Amino acid sequence: MTRVAFVTGGTRGIGRAIVERLKSDGMKVAAGYSGNDAAAAACAKELGVMVVKGNVGSFDDCARAVAEVGAELGPIDVLVNNAGITRDGVFHRMTADQWSDVIRVNMDSLFNMTRQVIEGMREREWGRIINISSINGQKGQAGQTNYSAAKAGLIGFTKALALENAKKGITVNAIAPGYIDTEMVQAVPEKVLEAIVGQIPVGRLGRGDEIADMVAFLAGEQAGYVTGSTLSLNGGQYMA
Ligand code: CAA
């Protein structure tokens, strides 16, 4: 059976690696994105997947995006809530916008996207929901009270939703990547990033395809007994 997957933030970074992997596993895949049309066009062309524009912070955008994917590829079986942003800054100088932008995109998106697909998954009695958290939701990170709050909240959401849907063939899991070599991490000041890499026992940044491998496992038929889990992939930087 060909499964349909939707990966938010799927045209760049970790999301794109996930899209590529699920496509090569034989799924029909759509990649969501919000602003970078050039990256989306490249993703569509190079990977041969559907791309859908919309803001995951908007319930209405998510409803429209899910309807478009449903019309073109069929009902969504696998949802990867990957889209995320940073607005780093120490809390004593953080603005209300820095706070709310991150909460809206990284946390409200969980409701906005998942609410669109959960009823269909329950009716069909099969589904995979994979939420991308972060090491910084597990351990905290100076400069990221907003991001750490959202990524920790995501873990609570994952566990509660897993409980509600365990008897319906739907698994809900979180992955907590460490520092992965993406544009988001490259935006960290060079000196700060050097110090962070020094704290990673494996001695390097992670790669998107390493996260994608874990997503592919959780998305597969074989992973039906894994639910409510948070899987850490961080080169040993934090052992939760
Ligand atoms: N621990 C405690 N305090 C710290 C600190 C740390 N590690 N780093 C900075 N501070 C404090 C400083 O002491 C200073 O305090 P005062 O205001 O009392 O003097 C204050 O923070 C401001 O410091 P600076 O002026 O040096 O720096 P800044 O305001 O320009 O930036 C920062 C501070 C935002 C924390 C910056 O160091 C930074 O960007 N750090 C990296 C944050 C990070 O790891 N982000 C991850 C992005 S990638 C990602 O999010 C993906 C993922 O999931 C892993």
Short mmCIF file of C-alpha atoms and ligand atoms in Angstrom, two decimals:
data_model
loop_
_atom_site.label_atom_id
_atom_site.label_comp_id
_atom_site.label_asym_id
_atom_site.label_seq_id
_atom_site.Cartn_x
_atom_site.Cartn_y
_atom_site.Cartn_z
CA MET A 1 0.00 0.00 0.00
CA THR A 2 1.39 3.40 -0.98
CA ARG A 3 1.30 5.76 1.98
CA VAL A 4 0.92 9.51 1.69
CA ALA A 5 3.23 11.70 3.77
CA PHE A 6 3.20 15.43 4.47
CA VAL A 7 6.37 17.01 5.86
CA THR A 8 6.07 20.61 7.08
CA GLY A 9 9.13 22.75 6.44
CA GLY A 10 9.99 20.06 3.91
CA THR A 11 11.85 22.01 1.25
CA ARG A 12 15.03 22.85 3.20
CA GLY A 13 17.22 21.53 6.00
CA ILE A 14 16.18 18.47 7.99
CA GLY A 15 12.73 18.52 6.37
CA ARG A 16 14.09 18.17 2.89
CA ALA A 17 16.22 15.20 3.94
CA ILE A 18 13.08 13.59 5.39
CA VAL A 19 11.13 14.23 2.19
CA GLU A 20 13.90 12.68 0.11
CA ARG A 21 14.06 9.61 2.31
CA LEU A 22 10.30 8.95 2.48
CA LYS A 23 10.07 9.39 -1.28
CA SER A 24 12.87 6.87 -1.83
CA ASP A 25 11.00 4.49 0.49
CA GLY A 26 8.11 4.60 -2.01
CA MET A 27 5.72 6.99 -0.32
CA LYS A 28 3.82 9.77 -2.06
CA VAL A 29 5.24 12.87 -0.39
CA ALA A 30 4.24 16.52 -0.12
CA ALA A 31 6.59 19.16 1.29
CA GLY A 32 5.16 22.22 3.02
CA TYR A 33 6.95 25.56 3.04
CA SER A 34 6.15 29.13 3.97
CA GLY A 35 8.27 31.65 2.12
CA ASN A 36 11.29 30.51 0.09
CA ASP A 37 9.78 29.88 -3.36
CA ALA A 38 13.18 29.22 -4.98
CA ALA A 39 14.04 26.45 -2.50
CA ALA A 40 10.57 24.97 -2.95
CA ALA A 41 10.86 24.96 -6.74
CA ALA A 42 14.27 23.28 -6.48
CA CYS A 43 12.88 20.68 -4.10
CA ALA A 44 9.92 19.93 -6.37
CA LYS A 45 12.17 19.62 -9.42
CA GLU A 46 15.04 17.70 -7.87
CA LEU A 47 13.01 15.30 -5.72
CA GLY A 48 9.86 15.08 -7.84
CA VAL A 49 7.50 15.83 -4.96
CA MET A 50 4.49 18.08 -4.48
CA VAL A 51 5.22 21.35 -2.67
CA VAL A 52 2.53 23.33 -0.84
CA LYS A 53 2.86 26.91 0.39
CA GLY A 54 1.33 28.02 3.69
CA ASN A 55 2.05 29.24 7.17
CA VAL A 56 1.88 26.46 9.78
CA GLY A 57 1.04 29.16 12.33
CA SER A 58 -2.30 29.66 10.58
CA PHE A 59 -5.09 27.10 11.05
CA ASP A 60 -6.74 28.18 7.80
CA ASP A 61 -3.52 27.82 5.78
CA CYS A 62 -3.05 24.33 7.21
CA ALA A 63 -6.64 23.36 6.34
CA ARG A 64 -6.12 24.52 2.77
CA ALA A 65 -2.71 22.82 2.43
CA VAL A 66 -4.03 19.50 3.74
CA ALA A 67 -7.04 19.71 1.39
CA GLU A 68 -4.72 20.35 -1.58
CA VAL A 69 -2.53 17.39 -0.70
CA GLY A 70 -5.60 15.22 -0.15
CA ALA A 71 -6.97 16.14 -3.57
CA GLU A 72 -3.69 15.41 -5.37
CA LEU A 73 -2.13 12.53 -3.46
CA GLY A 74 -4.91 11.13 -1.24
CA PRO A 75 -5.52 11.23 2.53
CA ILE A 76 -2.46 11.84 4.67
CA ASP A 77 -1.16 8.73 6.49
CA VAL A 78 2.12 10.16 7.79
CA LEU A 79 2.43 13.68 9.17
CA VAL A 80 5.86 15.02 10.05
CA ASN A 81 5.60 18.23 12.06
CA ASN A 82 9.05 19.56 11.26
CA ALA A 83 8.64 23.27 10.45
CA GLY A 84 10.40 25.46 12.98
CA ILE A 85 12.12 28.78 13.45
CA THR A 86 14.50 30.38 15.94
CA ARG A 87 14.43 33.94 17.26
CA ASP A 88 17.32 33.61 19.70
CA GLY A 89 18.07 36.17 22.39
CA VAL A 90 18.49 36.26 26.14
CA PHE A 91 15.16 36.42 27.96
CA HIS A 92 15.86 39.70 29.72
CA ARG A 93 16.03 41.34 26.29
CA MET A 94 13.49 39.18 24.42
CA THR A 95 10.61 40.98 22.71
CA ALA A 96 6.99 39.82 22.68
CA ASP A 97 7.33 39.18 18.94
CA GLN A 98 10.41 36.98 19.39
CA TRP A 99 8.42 34.97 21.92
CA SER A 100 5.14 34.68 20.05
CA ASP A 101 6.63 34.05 16.58
CA VAL A 102 8.43 30.99 17.91
CA ILE A 103 5.45 29.71 19.90
CA ARG A 104 3.13 30.16 16.93
CA VAL A 105 5.33 28.45 14.34
CA ASN A 106 6.89 25.75 16.53
CA MET A 107 3.98 24.94 18.84
CA ASP A 108 0.59 26.24 17.59
CA SER A 109 1.50 24.47 14.34
CA LEU A 110 1.12 21.14 16.13
CA PHE A 111 -2.57 21.87 16.65
CA ASN A 112 -3.05 23.56 13.28
CA MET A 113 -1.63 20.66 11.27
CA THR A 114 -2.44 17.61 13.36
CA ARG A 115 -6.07 18.61 13.89
CA GLN A 116 -6.56 18.50 10.09
CA VAL A 117 -5.48 14.86 9.76
CA ILE A 118 -6.33 13.12 13.02
CA GLU A 119 -9.98 12.36 12.32
CA GLY A 120 -9.14 10.72 8.98
CA MET A 121 -6.38 8.64 10.56
CA ARG A 122 -8.80 7.49 13.28
CA GLU A 123 -11.42 6.52 10.72
CA ARG A 124 -8.87 4.56 8.64
CA GLU A 125 -7.29 3.16 11.83
CA TRP A 126 -3.73 3.87 10.70
CA GLY A 127 -1.48 6.84 11.09
CA ARG A 128 2.00 8.03 11.93
CA ILE A 129 2.61 11.41 13.53
CA ILE A 130 6.25 12.36 13.99
CA ASN A 131 7.07 15.61 15.75
CA ILE A 132 10.53 17.15 15.48
CA SER A 133 11.61 18.44 18.87
CA SER A 134 15.17 19.45 19.81
CA ILE A 135 17.92 18.71 22.29
CA ASN A 136 17.23 22.23 23.52
CA GLY A 137 13.69 21.26 24.50
CA GLN A 138 15.23 18.52 26.66
CA LYS A 139 18.15 20.31 28.30
CA GLY A 140 17.40 24.04 27.79
CA GLN A 141 19.73 26.45 26.00
CA ALA A 142 20.76 29.98 26.96
CA GLY A 143 19.31 32.35 24.37
CA GLN A 144 16.39 30.06 23.58
CA THR A 145 13.71 30.32 26.28
CA ASN A 146 11.10 30.63 23.51
CA TYR A 147 12.43 27.72 21.43
CA SER A 148 13.17 25.49 24.41
CA ALA A 149 9.63 26.07 25.73
CA ALA A 150 8.06 25.18 22.39
CA LYS A 151 10.23 22.10 21.85
CA ALA A 152 9.58 20.84 25.41
CA GLY A 153 5.85 21.49 24.95
CA LEU A 154 5.96 19.40 21.80
CA ILE A 155 7.08 16.41 23.85
CA GLY A 156 4.07 16.73 26.18
CA PHE A 157 1.77 17.03 23.17
CA THR A 158 3.32 13.89 21.68
CA LYS A 159 2.71 11.81 24.80
CA ALA A 160 -0.88 12.96 25.32
CA LEU A 161 -1.84 12.43 21.69
CA ALA A 162 -0.15 9.02 21.69
CA LEU A 163 -2.34 7.95 24.62
CA GLU A 164 -5.54 9.16 22.96
CA ASN A 165 -4.86 7.32 19.71
CA ALA A 166 -2.98 4.16 20.71
CA LYS A 167 -5.99 1.91 20.13
CA LYS A 168 -6.63 3.39 16.70
CA GLY A 169 -3.47 2.20 14.95
CA ILE A 170 -1.92 5.65 15.18
CA THR A 171 1.52 6.17 16.66
CA VAL A 172 2.76 9.57 17.82
CA ASN A 173 6.46 10.06 18.50
CA ALA A 174 9.00 12.83 18.87
CA ILE A 175 12.56 13.02 17.61
CA ALA A 176 14.95 15.34 19.41
CA PRO A 177 17.85 16.20 17.10
CA GLY A 178 20.98 17.77 18.43
CA TYR A 179 22.94 20.29 16.36
CA ILE A 180 22.45 19.30 12.72
CA ASP A 181 24.36 20.91 9.86
CA THR A 182 21.58 23.12 8.49
CA GLU A 183 21.12 26.84 7.78
CA MET A 184 19.47 27.20 11.21
CA VAL A 185 22.54 25.97 13.04
CA GLN A 186 24.96 27.82 10.72
CA ALA A 187 23.21 31.03 11.86
CA VAL A 188 24.55 30.53 15.40
CA PRO A 189 27.52 32.90 15.99
CA GLU A 190 30.71 31.11 14.90
CA LYS A 191 32.46 31.23 18.28
CA VAL A 192 29.33 29.96 20.06
CA LEU A 193 28.93 27.13 17.56
CA GLU A 194 32.58 26.11 17.95
CA ALA A 195 32.05 25.83 21.69
CA ILE A 196 28.88 23.76 21.16
CA VAL A 197 30.62 21.34 18.76
CA GLY A 198 33.29 20.94 21.46
CA GLN A 199 30.55 19.54 23.74
CA ILE A 200 29.46 16.84 21.27
CA PRO A 201 31.15 13.52 22.12
CA VAL A 202 30.88 12.27 18.52
CA GLY A 203 32.85 15.40 17.59
CA ARG A 204 30.79 16.77 14.72
CA LEU A 205 27.42 18.21 13.76
CA GLY A 206 24.74 15.74 12.77
CA ARG A 207 23.39 15.33 9.24
CA GLY A 208 19.84 15.66 7.99
CA ASP A 209 19.88 12.16 6.52
CA GLU A 210 20.64 10.76 9.99
CA ILE A 211 17.40 12.30 11.27
CA ALA A 212 15.57 11.17 8.14
CA ASP A 213 16.57 7.54 8.77
CA MET A 214 14.86 7.64 12.16
CA VAL A 215 11.76 9.28 10.70
CA ALA A 216 11.60 6.58 8.03
CA PHE A 217 11.71 3.89 10.71
CA LEU A 218 8.93 5.51 12.76
CA ALA A 219 6.83 6.07 9.62
CA GLY A 220 6.99 2.43 8.57
CA GLU A 221 4.63 -0.49 9.14
CA GLN A 222 7.21 -2.11 11.46
CA ALA A 223 7.07 0.66 14.08
CA GLY A 224 3.52 0.08 15.31
CA TYR A 225 4.65 -0.68 18.86
CA VAL A 226 6.67 2.54 19.25
CA THR A 227 4.45 5.33 20.51
CA GLY A 228 4.78 8.25 22.89
CA SER A 229 8.57 8.03 22.63
CA THR A 230 11.14 10.77 22.32
CA LEU A 231 14.18 9.55 20.41
CA SER A 232 17.36 11.56 20.91
CA LEU A 233 19.84 11.88 18.02
CA ASN A 234 22.51 14.23 19.27
CA GLY A 235 25.94 12.62 19.02
CA GLY A 236 25.89 11.99 22.78
CA GLN A 237 25.65 15.69 23.67
CA TYR A 238 22.75 15.09 26.04
CA MET A 239 21.60 11.72 27.36
CA ALA A 240 17.98 12.16 28.37
N1 CAA B 1 24.91 30.81 29.53
C1 CAA B 1 24.50 31.80 30.36
N2 CAA B 1 24.43 33.08 29.99
C2 CAA B 1 24.81 33.38 28.74
C3 CAA B 1 25.24 32.40 27.83
C4 CAA B 1 25.30 31.07 28.28
N3 CAA B 1 25.70 30.07 27.47
N4 CAA B 1 25.52 33.01 26.66
C5 CAA B 1 25.29 34.33 26.84
N5 CAA B 1 24.87 34.54 28.10
C6 CAA B 1 24.52 35.81 28.71
C7 CAA B 1 25.71 36.74 28.80
O1 CAA B 1 26.41 36.51 29.99
C8 CAA B 1 25.06 38.11 28.80
O2 CAA B 1 24.52 38.42 30.07
P1 CAA B 1 24.31 39.98 30.54
O3 CAA B 1 23.24 40.55 29.68
O4 CAA B 1 23.93 39.84 31.97
O5 CAA B 1 25.66 40.62 30.32
C9 CAA B 1 23.87 37.90 27.89
O6 CAA B 1 23.64 36.48 27.84
C10 CAA B 1 24.11 38.41 26.50
O7 CAA B 1 25.29 37.88 26.01
P2 CAA B 1 26.06 38.45 24.74
O8 CAA B 1 25.96 39.93 24.68
O9 CAA B 1 27.39 37.79 24.67
O10 CAA B 1 25.33 37.80 23.55
P3 CAA B 1 24.05 38.11 22.71
O11 CAA B 1 22.94 38.74 23.45
O12 CAA B 1 24.52 38.73 21.45
O13 CAA B 1 23.65 36.58 22.38
C11 CAA B 1 22.93 34.38 22.76
C12 CAA B 1 23.46 35.64 23.41
C13 CAA B 1 21.62 34.65 22.05
C14 CAA B 1 22.72 33.36 23.89
C15 CAA B 1 23.98 33.87 21.74
O14 CAA B 1 25.12 33.50 22.44
C16 CAA B 1 23.51 32.68 20.96
O15 CAA B 1 22.94 32.83 19.87
N6 CAA B 1 23.74 31.47 21.45
C17 CAA B 1 23.38 30.25 20.75
C18 CAA B 1 22.01 29.84 21.07
C19 CAA B 1 21.81 28.51 20.40
O16 CAA B 1 22.45 27.52 20.70
N7 CAA B 1 20.86 28.45 19.48
C20 CAA B 1 20.62 27.24 18.77
C21 CAA B 1 20.19 27.56 17.37
S1 CAA B 1 20.11 26.09 16.38
C22 CAA B 1 18.73 25.33 16.87
O17 CAA B 1 17.94 25.84 17.61
C23 CAA B 1 18.51 23.97 16.32
C24 CAA B 1 18.38 22.99 17.41
O18 CAA B 1 17.27 22.51 17.66
C25 CAA B 1 19.58 22.57 18.15
#
